[in-house]
Amino acid sequence: MSPGVVMSSTLAALPLLSDERPSLLARVAGSTLTTAIVREGVLCGYRCITLPSDAMHLTPQALLDEIYPLAAYYQDSWSEGIAQVRLAGLGERTEDFREPLERELHCPVGSLLNAALTEGKVRHDEQPLAERDLDALIGWTLNRGA
Protein backbone atom coordinates (compact mmCIF):
# COMPACT_ATOMS: atom_id res chain seq x y z
CA MET A 1 0.00 0.00 0.00
CA SER A 2 1.06 3.52 -0.69
CA PRO A 3 -1.07 6.00 1.28
CA GLY A 4 -1.72 9.36 -0.30
CA VAL A 5 -2.49 11.09 3.00
CA VAL A 6 -1.84 10.18 6.61
CA MET A 7 -3.99 12.26 8.96
CA SER A 8 -4.87 12.31 12.62
CA SER A 9 -8.43 11.10 13.11
CA THR A 10 -9.13 14.26 15.11
CA LEU A 11 -7.93 16.47 12.25
CA ALA A 12 -10.08 14.40 9.89
CA ALA A 13 -13.14 15.06 12.08
CA LEU A 14 -12.68 18.87 12.20
CA PRO A 15 -14.95 19.61 9.19
CA LEU A 16 -17.87 18.40 11.32
CA LEU A 17 -17.18 21.22 13.78
CA SER A 18 -18.88 24.59 13.30
CA ASP A 19 -16.04 27.06 13.61
CA GLU A 20 -17.53 30.50 13.03
CA ARG A 21 -16.74 31.06 16.71
CA PRO A 22 -13.85 29.50 18.67
CA SER A 23 -14.71 25.81 18.99
CA LEU A 24 -12.91 23.15 20.97
CA LEU A 25 -13.10 19.49 19.99
CA ALA A 26 -12.19 16.89 22.63
CA ARG A 27 -11.95 13.44 21.07
CA VAL A 28 -11.25 10.29 23.05
CA ALA A 29 -10.02 7.13 21.31
CA GLY A 30 -9.11 4.35 23.72
CA SER A 31 -6.83 6.01 26.24
CA THR A 32 -5.82 8.88 23.93
CA LEU A 33 -7.32 12.35 24.23
CA THR A 34 -6.86 14.79 21.41
CA THR A 35 -8.05 18.36 21.74
CA ALA A 36 -8.17 20.92 18.96
CA ILE A 37 -9.41 24.49 18.78
CA VAL A 38 -10.52 25.96 15.48
CA ARG A 39 -11.88 29.34 14.48
CA GLU A 40 -12.92 30.35 10.98
CA GLY A 41 -10.97 27.51 9.36
CA VAL A 42 -7.78 28.13 11.35
CA LEU A 43 -6.37 25.47 13.65
CA CYS A 44 -5.50 27.57 16.70
CA GLY A 45 -4.43 24.81 19.07
CA TYR A 46 -3.82 21.07 19.09
CA ARG A 47 -2.87 18.74 21.93
CA CYS A 48 -2.67 14.96 22.15
CA ILE A 49 -2.06 13.06 25.39
CA THR A 50 -2.36 9.57 26.82
CA LEU A 51 -4.97 9.35 29.57
CA PRO A 52 -4.44 7.21 32.68
CA SER A 53 -7.65 5.32 31.81
CA ASP A 54 -9.90 4.65 28.81
CA ALA A 55 -13.14 6.46 27.92
CA MET A 56 -15.27 4.10 30.01
CA HIS A 57 -13.43 5.07 33.20
CA LEU A 58 -12.81 8.74 32.44
CA THR A 59 -14.42 11.23 34.84
CA PRO A 60 -15.68 14.68 33.89
CA GLN A 61 -13.09 16.27 36.20
CA ALA A 62 -10.24 14.27 34.63
CA LEU A 63 -11.38 15.34 31.15
CA LEU A 64 -11.65 18.97 32.26
CA ASP A 65 -8.17 18.82 33.77
CA GLU A 66 -6.79 17.81 30.37
CA ILE A 67 -8.92 20.19 28.27
CA TYR A 68 -8.24 23.25 30.40
CA PRO A 69 -4.58 23.84 29.44
CA LEU A 70 -5.43 24.20 25.74
CA ALA A 71 -8.47 26.37 26.49
CA ALA A 72 -6.34 28.63 28.72
CA TYR A 73 -3.61 28.79 26.07
CA TYR A 74 -6.17 29.83 23.46
CA GLN A 75 -7.68 32.48 25.73
CA ASP A 76 -4.25 33.93 26.58
CA SER A 77 -2.95 33.84 22.99
CA TRP A 78 -6.05 34.97 21.13
CA SER A 79 -7.67 37.19 23.81
CA GLU A 80 -11.04 35.47 23.62
CA GLY A 81 -12.69 32.48 25.22
CA ILE A 82 -13.97 29.24 23.78
CA ALA A 83 -17.52 29.61 22.44
CA GLN A 84 -18.44 25.91 22.30
CA VAL A 85 -17.08 22.47 23.11
CA ARG A 86 -17.85 19.34 21.10
CA LEU A 87 -17.11 15.88 22.43
CA ALA A 88 -16.40 12.71 20.46
CA GLY A 89 -15.51 9.18 21.41
CA LEU A 90 -17.47 9.11 24.66
CA GLY A 91 -20.53 7.39 23.18
CA GLU A 92 -23.48 7.18 25.52
CA ARG A 93 -21.43 8.82 28.29
CA THR A 94 -21.33 12.19 26.51
CA GLU A 95 -24.26 13.54 28.50
CA ASP A 96 -22.43 12.77 31.78
CA PHE A 97 -19.76 15.30 30.75
CA ARG A 98 -22.00 18.06 29.39
CA GLU A 99 -23.12 19.89 32.53
CA PRO A 100 -19.82 19.77 34.47
CA LEU A 101 -17.88 21.06 31.45
CA GLU A 102 -20.47 23.77 30.70
CA ARG A 103 -20.28 24.96 34.31
CA GLU A 104 -16.48 25.24 34.24
CA LEU A 105 -15.91 26.45 30.67
CA HIS A 106 -18.96 28.78 30.51
CA CYS A 107 -20.06 27.67 27.05
CA PRO A 108 -22.34 25.05 25.46
CA VAL A 109 -21.02 21.48 25.39
CA GLY A 110 -22.41 18.66 23.28
CA SER A 111 -21.76 15.74 21.00
CA LEU A 112 -19.83 16.43 17.80
CA LEU A 113 -21.92 14.01 15.75
CA ASN A 114 -25.26 15.20 17.15
CA ALA A 115 -24.38 18.80 16.34
CA ALA A 116 -23.18 17.86 12.84
CA LEU A 117 -26.39 15.92 12.21
CA THR A 118 -28.53 18.83 13.45
CA GLU A 119 -26.58 21.30 11.30
CA GLY A 120 -26.97 19.12 8.19
CA LYS A 121 -23.26 18.39 7.80
CA VAL A 122 -23.81 14.62 7.57
CA ARG A 123 -25.18 13.47 4.24
CA HIS A 124 -27.90 10.85 4.02
CA ASP A 125 -25.48 8.23 2.64
CA GLU A 126 -23.19 8.84 5.65
CA GLN A 127 -25.90 8.03 8.23
CA PRO A 128 -24.63 4.44 8.71
CA LEU A 129 -21.19 5.87 9.56
CA ALA A 130 -22.77 8.26 12.08
CA GLU A 131 -24.68 5.38 13.69
CA ARG A 132 -21.33 3.65 14.24
CA ASP A 133 -19.73 6.84 15.67
CA LEU A 134 -17.23 7.06 12.79
CA ASP A 135 -16.90 10.83 12.98
CA ALA A 136 -13.38 10.89 11.56
CA LEU A 137 -14.42 8.99 8.44
CA ILE A 138 -17.37 11.34 7.85
CA GLY A 139 -15.12 14.37 8.38
CA TRP A 140 -12.54 12.92 6.02
CA THR A 141 -15.16 12.72 3.26
CA LEU A 142 -15.88 16.41 3.86
CA ASN A 143 -12.14 17.15 3.66
CA ARG A 144 -12.09 15.46 0.27
CA GLY A 145 -15.05 17.56 -0.86
CA ALA A 146 -17.02 14.35 -1.55
CSV table of N, CA and C in Angstrom, one decimal:
chain,number,residue,atom,x,y,z
A,1,MET,N,0.8,-1.2,0.0
A,1,MET,CA,0.0,0.0,0.0
A,1,MET,C,0.9,1.2,0.0
A,2,SER,N,0.4,2.3,-0.6
A,2,SER,CA,1.1,3.5,-0.7
A,2,SER,C,0.0,4.6,-0.4
A,3,PRO,N,-0.1,5.0,0.9
A,3,PRO,CA,-1.1,6.0,1.3
A,3,PRO,C,-0.8,7.4,0.7
A,4,GLY,N,-1.9,8.0,0.3
A,4,GLY,CA,-1.7,9.4,-0.3
A,4,GLY,C,-1.7,10.4,0.8
A,5,VAL,N,-2.4,10.1,1.9
A,5,VAL,CA,-2.5,11.1,3.0
A,5,VAL,C,-2.5,10.3,4.3
A,6,VAL,N,-1.8,10.7,5.3
A,6,VAL,CA,-1.8,10.2,6.6
A,6,VAL,C,-2.3,11.3,7.5
A,7,MET,N,-3.4,11.1,8.2
A,7,MET,CA,-4.0,12.3,9.0
A,7,MET,C,-4.5,11.8,10.3
A,8,SER,N,-4.3,12.6,11.3
A,8,SER,CA,-4.9,12.3,12.6
A,8,SER,C,-6.4,12.2,12.5
A,9,SER,N,-7.0,11.2,13.2
A,9,SER,CA,-8.4,11.1,13.1
A,9,SER,C,-9.1,12.3,13.7
A,10,THR,N,-8.5,13.0,14.6
A,10,THR,CA,-9.1,14.3,15.1
A,10,THR,C,-9.1,15.4,14.0
A,11,LEU,N,-8.0,15.5,13.3
A,11,LEU,CA,-7.9,16.5,12.3
A,11,LEU,C,-8.9,16.1,11.2
A,12,ALA,N,-9.1,14.8,10.9
A,12,ALA,CA,-10.1,14.4,9.9
A,12,ALA,C,-11.5,14.8,10.3
A,13,ALA,N,-11.8,14.8,11.6
A,13,ALA,CA,-13.1,15.1,12.1
A,13,ALA,C,-13.5,16.6,12.1
A,14,LEU,N,-12.5,17.4,12.0
A,14,LEU,CA,-12.7,18.9,12.2
A,14,LEU,C,-13.7,19.5,11.3
A,15,PRO,N,-13.9,19.0,10.0
A,15,PRO,CA,-14.9,19.6,9.2
A,15,PRO,C,-16.4,19.5,9.7
A,16,LEU,N,-16.6,18.6,10.7
A,16,LEU,CA,-17.9,18.4,11.3
A,16,LEU,C,-18.1,19.5,12.4
A,17,LEU,N,-17.1,20.2,12.7
A,17,LEU,CA,-17.2,21.2,13.8
A,17,LEU,C,-17.5,22.6,13.2
A,18,SER,N,-18.6,23.2,13.7
A,18,SER,CA,-18.9,24.6,13.3
A,18,SER,C,-17.8,25.5,13.9
A,19,ASP,N,-17.2,26.3,13.1
A,19,ASP,CA,-16.0,27.1,13.6
A,19,ASP,C,-16.2,28.6,13.3
A,20,GLU,N,-17.4,29.1,13.2
A,20,GLU,CA,-17.5,30.5,13.0
A,20,GLU,C,-17.0,31.2,14.3
A,21,ARG,N,-17.2,30.6,15.4
A,21,ARG,CA,-16.7,31.1,16.7
A,21,ARG,C,-15.7,30.1,17.2
A,22,PRO,N,-14.9,30.4,18.2
A,22,PRO,CA,-13.9,29.5,18.7
A,22,PRO,C,-14.5,28.2,19.2
A,23,SER,N,-14.1,27.1,18.6
A,23,SER,CA,-14.7,25.8,19.0
A,23,SER,C,-13.6,24.8,19.4
A,24,LEU,N,-13.9,24.1,20.5
A,24,LEU,CA,-12.9,23.2,21.0
A,24,LEU,C,-13.5,21.8,20.8
A,25,LEU,N,-12.7,20.9,20.2
A,25,LEU,CA,-13.1,19.5,20.0
A,25,LEU,C,-12.2,18.7,20.9
A,26,ALA,N,-12.9,17.9,21.8
A,26,ALA,CA,-12.2,16.9,22.6
A,26,ALA,C,-12.6,15.5,22.2
A,27,ARG,N,-11.6,14.8,21.7
A,27,ARG,CA,-11.9,13.4,21.1
A,27,ARG,C,-11.1,12.4,21.8
A,28,VAL,N,-11.9,11.4,22.3
A,28,VAL,CA,-11.2,10.3,23.0
A,28,VAL,C,-11.3,9.0,22.2
A,29,ALA,N,-10.1,8.4,22.0
A,29,ALA,CA,-10.0,7.1,21.3
A,29,ALA,C,-9.2,6.2,22.2
A,30,GLY,N,-9.8,5.2,22.8
A,30,GLY,CA,-9.1,4.4,23.7
A,30,GLY,C,-8.7,5.2,24.9
A,31,SER,N,-7.4,5.2,25.1
A,31,SER,CA,-6.8,6.0,26.2
A,31,SER,C,-6.1,7.3,25.7
A,32,THR,N,-6.4,7.7,24.5
A,32,THR,CA,-5.8,8.9,23.9
A,32,THR,C,-6.9,10.0,23.9
A,33,LEU,N,-6.5,11.2,24.3
A,33,LEU,CA,-7.3,12.3,24.2
A,33,LEU,C,-6.6,13.3,23.3
A,34,THR,N,-7.4,13.7,22.3
A,34,THR,CA,-6.9,14.8,21.4
A,34,THR,C,-7.8,16.0,21.5
A,35,THR,N,-7.3,17.1,21.7
A,35,THR,CA,-8.1,18.4,21.7
A,35,THR,C,-7.6,19.3,20.6
A,36,ALA,N,-8.5,20.0,20.0
A,36,ALA,CA,-8.2,20.9,19.0
A,36,ALA,C,-9.1,22.1,19.1
A,37,ILE,N,-8.6,23.3,18.8
A,37,ILE,CA,-9.4,24.5,18.8
A,37,ILE,C,-9.3,25.1,17.4
A,38,VAL,N,-10.5,25.3,16.8
A,38,VAL,CA,-10.5,26.0,15.5
A,38,VAL,C,-11.4,27.2,15.5
A,39,ARG,N,-11.1,28.1,14.6
A,39,ARG,CA,-11.9,29.3,14.5
A,39,ARG,C,-11.7,29.8,13.1
A,40,GLU,N,-12.9,29.9,12.4
A,40,GLU,CA,-12.9,30.4,11.0
A,40,GLU,C,-11.9,29.6,10.1
A,41,GLY,N,-11.8,28.3,10.2
A,41,GLY,CA,-11.0,27.5,9.4
A,41,GLY,C,-9.5,27.5,9.8
A,42,VAL,N,-9.2,28.1,10.9
A,42,VAL,CA,-7.8,28.1,11.3
A,42,VAL,C,-7.7,27.2,12.6
A,43,LEU,N,-6.7,26.3,12.5
A,43,LEU,CA,-6.4,25.5,13.7
A,43,LEU,C,-5.5,26.3,14.6
A,44,CYS,N,-6.1,26.7,15.8
A,44,CYS,CA,-5.5,27.6,16.7
A,44,CYS,C,-4.8,26.8,17.8
A,45,GLY,N,-5.1,25.6,18.0
A,45,GLY,CA,-4.4,24.8,19.1
A,45,GLY,C,-4.7,23.3,18.9
A,46,TYR,N,-3.7,22.5,19.3
A,46,TYR,CA,-3.8,21.1,19.1
A,46,TYR,C,-3.0,20.4,20.2
A,47,ARG,N,-3.6,19.4,20.8
A,47,ARG,CA,-2.9,18.7,21.9
A,47,ARG,C,-3.3,17.3,22.0
A,48,CYS,N,-2.4,16.4,22.1
A,48,CYS,CA,-2.7,15.0,22.1
A,48,CYS,C,-1.9,14.4,23.3
A,49,ILE,N,-2.7,13.7,24.2
A,49,ILE,CA,-2.1,13.1,25.4
A,49,ILE,C,-2.6,11.6,25.6
A,50,THR,N,-1.9,10.9,26.4
A,50,THR,CA,-2.4,9.6,26.8
A,50,THR,C,-3.0,9.7,28.2
A,51,LEU,N,-4.2,9.3,28.3
A,51,LEU,CA,-5.0,9.3,29.6
A,51,LEU,C,-4.6,8.2,30.5
A,52,PRO,N,-4.7,8.3,31.8
A,52,PRO,CA,-4.4,7.2,32.7
A,52,PRO,C,-5.5,6.1,32.6
A,53,SER,N,-6.6,6.3,32.0
A,53,SER,CA,-7.7,5.3,31.8
A,53,SER,C,-8.3,5.5,30.5
A,54,ASP,N,-9.2,4.6,30.1
A,54,ASP,CA,-9.9,4.6,28.8
A,54,ASP,C,-11.2,5.4,29.0
A,55,ALA,N,-11.9,5.6,27.9
A,55,ALA,CA,-13.1,6.5,27.9
A,55,ALA,C,-14.2,5.9,28.9
A,56,MET,N,-14.3,4.7,29.1
A,56,MET,CA,-15.3,4.1,30.0
A,56,MET,C,-15.0,4.5,31.5
A,57,HIS,N,-13.8,4.8,31.8
A,57,HIS,CA,-13.4,5.1,33.2
A,57,HIS,C,-13.1,6.5,33.4
A,58,LEU,N,-13.1,7.3,32.4
A,58,LEU,CA,-12.8,8.7,32.4
A,58,LEU,C,-13.9,9.5,33.2
A,59,THR,N,-13.5,10.4,34.1
A,59,THR,CA,-14.4,11.2,34.8
A,59,THR,C,-14.5,12.6,34.2
A,60,PRO,N,-15.6,13.3,34.4
A,60,PRO,CA,-15.7,14.7,33.9
A,60,PRO,C,-14.5,15.6,34.4
A,61,GLN,N,-14.2,15.4,35.7
A,61,GLN,CA,-13.1,16.3,36.2
A,61,GLN,C,-11.8,15.9,35.5
A,62,ALA,N,-11.5,14.7,35.3
A,62,ALA,CA,-10.2,14.3,34.6
A,62,ALA,C,-10.2,14.8,33.2
A,63,LEU,N,-11.3,14.8,32.5
A,63,LEU,CA,-11.4,15.3,31.2
A,63,LEU,C,-11.2,16.8,31.2
A,64,LEU,N,-11.8,17.5,32.1
A,64,LEU,CA,-11.7,19.0,32.3
A,64,LEU,C,-10.2,19.3,32.6
A,65,ASP,N,-9.6,18.6,33.4
A,65,ASP,CA,-8.2,18.8,33.8
A,65,ASP,C,-7.3,18.8,32.5
A,66,GLU,N,-7.6,17.9,31.6
A,66,GLU,CA,-6.8,17.8,30.4
A,66,GLU,C,-7.2,18.8,29.3
A,67,ILE,N,-8.4,19.2,29.3
A,67,ILE,CA,-8.9,20.2,28.3
A,67,ILE,C,-8.5,21.6,28.6
A,68,TYR,N,-8.5,21.9,29.9
A,68,TYR,CA,-8.2,23.2,30.4
A,68,TYR,C,-6.9,23.9,29.9
A,69,PRO,N,-5.8,23.2,29.9
A,69,PRO,CA,-4.6,23.8,29.4
A,69,PRO,C,-4.7,24.4,28.0
A,70,LEU,N,-5.3,23.7,27.1
A,70,LEU,CA,-5.4,24.2,25.7
A,70,LEU,C,-6.4,25.4,25.7
A,71,ALA,N,-7.5,25.3,26.4
A,71,ALA,CA,-8.5,26.4,26.5
A,71,ALA,C,-7.8,27.6,27.1
A,72,ALA,N,-7.0,27.5,28.1
A,72,ALA,CA,-6.3,28.6,28.7
A,72,ALA,C,-5.3,29.2,27.8
A,73,TYR,N,-4.6,28.3,27.1
A,73,TYR,CA,-3.6,28.8,26.1
A,73,TYR,C,-4.3,29.6,25.0
A,74,TYR,N,-5.4,29.1,24.5
A,74,TYR,CA,-6.2,29.8,23.5
A,74,TYR,C,-6.6,31.2,24.0
A,75,GLN,N,-7.2,31.2,25.2
A,75,GLN,CA,-7.7,32.5,25.7
A,75,GLN,C,-6.5,33.5,25.9
A,76,ASP,N,-5.4,33.0,26.4
A,76,ASP,CA,-4.3,33.9,26.6
A,76,ASP,C,-3.7,34.4,25.2
A,77,SER,N,-3.6,33.5,24.3
A,77,SER,CA,-3.0,33.8,23.0
A,77,SER,C,-3.8,34.6,22.1
A,78,TRP,N,-5.1,34.4,22.1
A,78,TRP,CA,-6.1,35.0,21.1
A,78,TRP,C,-7.0,36.0,21.8
A,79,SER,N,-6.9,36.2,23.1
A,79,SER,CA,-7.7,37.2,23.8
A,79,SER,C,-9.2,37.0,23.7
A,80,GLU,N,-9.6,35.8,23.6
A,80,GLU,CA,-11.0,35.5,23.6
A,80,GLU,C,-11.2,34.1,24.1
A,81,GLY,N,-12.4,33.8,24.7
A,81,GLY,CA,-12.7,32.5,25.2
A,81,GLY,C,-13.3,31.5,24.2
A,82,ILE,N,-13.4,30.3,24.6
A,82,ILE,CA,-14.0,29.2,23.8
A,82,ILE,C,-15.5,29.5,23.8
A,83,ALA,N,-16.1,29.4,22.6
A,83,ALA,CA,-17.5,29.6,22.4
A,83,ALA,C,-18.3,28.3,22.5
A,84,GLN,N,-17.7,27.2,22.2
A,84,GLN,CA,-18.4,25.9,22.3
A,84,GLN,C,-17.4,24.8,22.4
A,85,VAL,N,-17.9,23.7,23.0
A,85,VAL,CA,-17.1,22.5,23.1
A,85,VAL,C,-17.9,21.3,22.5
A,86,ARG,N,-17.2,20.5,21.7
A,86,ARG,CA,-17.8,19.3,21.1
A,86,ARG,C,-17.0,18.1,21.5
A,87,LEU,N,-17.7,17.1,21.9
A,87,LEU,CA,-17.1,15.9,22.4
A,87,LEU,C,-17.3,14.7,21.4
A,88,ALA,N,-16.3,13.9,21.3
A,88,ALA,CA,-16.4,12.7,20.5
A,88,ALA,C,-15.7,11.6,21.1
A,89,GLY,N,-16.1,10.4,20.9
A,89,GLY,CA,-15.5,9.2,21.4
A,89,GLY,C,-16.0,8.8,22.8
A,90,LEU,N,-17.0,9.5,23.3
A,90,LEU,CA,-17.5,9.1,24.7
A,90,LEU,C,-18.8,8.3,24.6
A,91,GLY,N,-19.3,8.2,23.4
A,91,GLY,CA,-20.5,7.4,23.2
A,91,GLY,C,-21.7,7.8,24.0
A,92,GLU,N,-22.3,6.9,24.7
A,92,GLU,CA,-23.5,7.2,25.5
A,92,GLU,C,-23.1,8.0,26.8
A,93,ARG,N,-21.9,8.1,27.1
A,93,ARG,CA,-21.4,8.8,28.3
A,93,ARG,C,-21.3,10.3,28.1
A,94,THR,N,-21.5,10.8,26.8
A,94,THR,CA,-21.3,12.2,26.5
A,94,THR,C,-22.1,13.1,27.4
A,95,GLU,N,-23.4,12.7,27.7
A,95,GLU,CA,-24.3,13.5,28.5
A,95,GLU,C,-23.7,13.7,29.9
A,96,ASP,N,-23.0,12.7,30.4
A,96,ASP,CA,-22.4,12.8,31.8
A,96,ASP,C,-21.4,13.9,31.9
A,97,PHE,N,-20.8,14.3,30.8
A,97,PHE,CA,-19.8,15.3,30.8
A,97,PHE,C,-20.3,16.7,30.5
A,98,ARG,N,-21.5,16.8,29.9
A,98,ARG,CA,-22.0,18.1,29.4
A,98,ARG,C,-22.1,19.1,30.5
A,99,GLU,N,-22.9,18.9,31.5
A,99,GLU,CA,-23.1,19.9,32.5
A,99,GLU,C,-21.9,20.3,33.3
A,100,PRO,N,-21.0,19.3,33.8
A,100,PRO,CA,-19.8,19.8,34.5
A,100,PRO,C,-18.9,20.6,33.6
A,101,LEU,N,-18.8,20.3,32.3
A,101,LEU,CA,-17.9,21.1,31.5
A,101,LEU,C,-18.5,22.4,31.1
A,102,GLU,N,-19.8,22.5,30.9
A,102,GLU,CA,-20.5,23.8,30.7
A,102,GLU,C,-20.3,24.7,31.9
A,103,ARG,N,-20.4,24.2,33.1
A,103,ARG,CA,-20.3,25.0,34.3
A,103,ARG,C,-18.9,25.6,34.4
A,104,GLU,N,-17.9,24.8,34.1
A,104,GLU,CA,-16.5,25.2,34.2
A,104,GLU,C,-16.0,26.1,33.1
A,105,LEU,N,-16.4,25.8,31.9
A,105,LEU,CA,-15.9,26.5,30.7
A,105,LEU,C,-16.8,27.6,30.2
A,106,HIS,N,-18.0,27.7,30.8
A,106,HIS,CA,-19.0,28.8,30.5
A,106,HIS,C,-19.3,28.9,29.0
A,107,CYS,N,-19.6,27.7,28.4
A,107,CYS,CA,-20.1,27.7,27.1
A,107,CYS,C,-20.8,26.4,26.8
A,108,PRO,N,-21.6,26.3,25.7
A,108,PRO,CA,-22.3,25.1,25.5
A,108,PRO,C,-21.4,23.9,25.2
A,109,VAL,N,-21.8,22.7,25.6
A,109,VAL,CA,-21.0,21.5,25.4
A,109,VAL,C,-22.0,20.4,24.9
A,110,GLY,N,-21.6,19.7,23.8
A,110,GLY,CA,-22.4,18.7,23.3
A,110,GLY,C,-21.6,17.7,22.4
A,111,SER,N,-22.3,16.8,21.9
A,111,SER,CA,-21.8,15.7,21.0
A,111,SER,C,-21.4,16.3,19.6
A,112,LEU,N,-20.2,16.0,19.1
A,112,LEU,CA,-19.8,16.4,17.8
A,112,LEU,C,-20.8,15.9,16.7
A,113,LEU,N,-21.1,14.6,16.8
A,113,LEU,CA,-21.9,14.0,15.7
A,113,LEU,C,-23.3,14.5,15.8
A,114,ASN,N,-23.9,14.7,17.0
A,114,ASN,CA,-25.3,15.2,17.2
A,114,ASN,C,-25.4,16.6,16.6
A,115,ALA,N,-24.4,17.4,16.9
A,115,ALA,CA,-24.4,18.8,16.3
A,115,ALA,C,-24.2,18.8,14.8
A,116,ALA,N,-23.4,17.9,14.3
A,116,ALA,CA,-23.2,17.9,12.8
A,116,ALA,C,-24.4,17.4,12.2
A,117,LEU,N,-25.1,16.4,12.8
A,117,LEU,CA,-26.4,15.9,12.2
A,117,LEU,C,-27.4,17.0,12.2
A,118,THR,N,-27.6,17.7,13.3
A,118,THR,CA,-28.5,18.8,13.5
A,118,THR,C,-28.3,19.9,12.4
A,119,GLU,N,-27.0,20.2,12.2
A,119,GLU,CA,-26.6,21.3,11.3
A,119,GLU,C,-26.6,20.9,9.8
A,120,GLY,N,-26.9,19.6,9.6
A,120,GLY,CA,-27.0,19.1,8.2
A,120,GLY,C,-25.6,18.9,7.5
A,121,LYS,N,-24.6,18.6,8.3
A,121,LYS,CA,-23.3,18.4,7.8
A,121,LYS,C,-23.0,16.9,7.4
A,122,VAL,N,-23.9,16.0,7.9
A,122,VAL,CA,-23.8,14.6,7.6
A,122,VAL,C,-24.8,14.3,6.5
A,123,ARG,N,-24.3,13.8,5.4
A,123,ARG,CA,-25.2,13.5,4.2
A,123,ARG,C,-26.0,12.2,4.5
A,124,HIS,N,-27.0,12.0,3.8
A,124,HIS,CA,-27.9,10.8,4.0
A,124,HIS,C,-27.1,9.5,3.9
A,125,ASP,N,-26.2,9.5,2.9
A,125,ASP,CA,-25.5,8.2,2.6
A,125,ASP,C,-24.4,8.0,3.7
A,126,GLU,N,-24.2,9.0,4.6
A,126,GLU,CA,-23.2,8.8,5.7
A,126,GLU,C,-23.8,8.5,7.0
A,127,GLN,N,-25.2,8.4,7.0
A,127,GLN,CA,-25.9,8.0,8.2
A,127,GLN,C,-25.4,6.7,8.9
A,128,PRO,N,-25.1,5.7,8.1
A,128,PRO,CA,-24.6,4.4,8.7
A,128,PRO,C,-23.3,4.7,9.4
A,129,LEU,N,-22.5,5.5,8.9
A,129,LEU,CA,-21.2,5.9,9.6
A,129,LEU,C,-21.4,6.6,10.9
A,130,ALA,N,-22.4,7.5,10.9
A,130,ALA,CA,-22.8,8.3,12.1
A,130,ALA,C,-23.3,7.3,13.1
A,131,GLU,N,-24.1,6.3,12.7
A,131,GLU,CA,-24.7,5.4,13.7
A,131,GLU,C,-23.6,4.5,14.3
A,132,ARG,N,-22.5,4.4,13.7
A,132,ARG,CA,-21.3,3.6,14.2
A,132,ARG,C,-20.3,4.6,14.9
A,133,ASP,N,-20.6,5.8,15.1
A,133,ASP,CA,-19.7,6.8,15.7
A,133,ASP,C,-18.4,7.0,14.9
A,134,LEU,N,-18.4,6.9,13.6
A,134,LEU,CA,-17.2,7.1,12.8
A,134,LEU,C,-17.1,8.5,12.3
A,135,ASP,N,-17.0,9.4,13.3
A,135,ASP,CA,-16.9,10.8,13.0
A,135,ASP,C,-15.7,11.2,12.1
A,136,ALA,N,-14.6,10.6,12.3
A,136,ALA,CA,-13.4,10.9,11.6
A,136,ALA,C,-13.6,10.5,10.1
A,137,LEU,N,-14.2,9.4,9.8
A,137,LEU,CA,-14.4,9.0,8.4
A,137,LEU,C,-15.4,9.9,7.7
A,138,ILE,N,-16.4,10.4,8.4
A,138,ILE,CA,-17.4,11.3,7.9
A,138,ILE,C,-16.6,12.7,7.6
A,139,GLY,N,-15.9,13.1,8.6
A,139,GLY,CA,-15.1,14.4,8.4
A,139,GLY,C,-14.1,14.3,7.2
A,140,TRP,N,-13.5,13.1,7.1
A,140,TRP,CA,-12.5,12.9,6.0
A,140,TRP,C,-13.2,13.1,4.7
A,141,THR,N,-14.4,12.6,4.5
A,141,THR,CA,-15.2,12.7,3.3
A,141,THR,C,-15.4,14.2,3.0
A,142,LEU,N,-15.7,15.0,4.0
A,142,LEU,CA,-15.9,16.4,3.9
A,142,LEU,C,-14.6,17.1,3.5
A,143,ASN,N,-13.5,16.6,4.0
A,143,ASN,CA,-12.1,17.1,3.7
A,143,ASN,C,-11.9,16.9,2.2
A,144,ARG,N,-12.3,15.8,1.7
A,144,ARG,CA,-12.1,15.5,0.3
A,144,ARG,C,-13.0,16.2,-0.6
A,145,GLY,N,-14.1,16.9,0.0
A,145,GLY,CA,-15.1,17.6,-0.9
A,145,GLY,C,-16.0,16.6,-1.5
A,146,ALA,N,-16.1,15.4,-1.0
A,146,ALA,CA,-17.0,14.3,-1.6
A,146,ALA,C,-18.4,14.6,-1.2
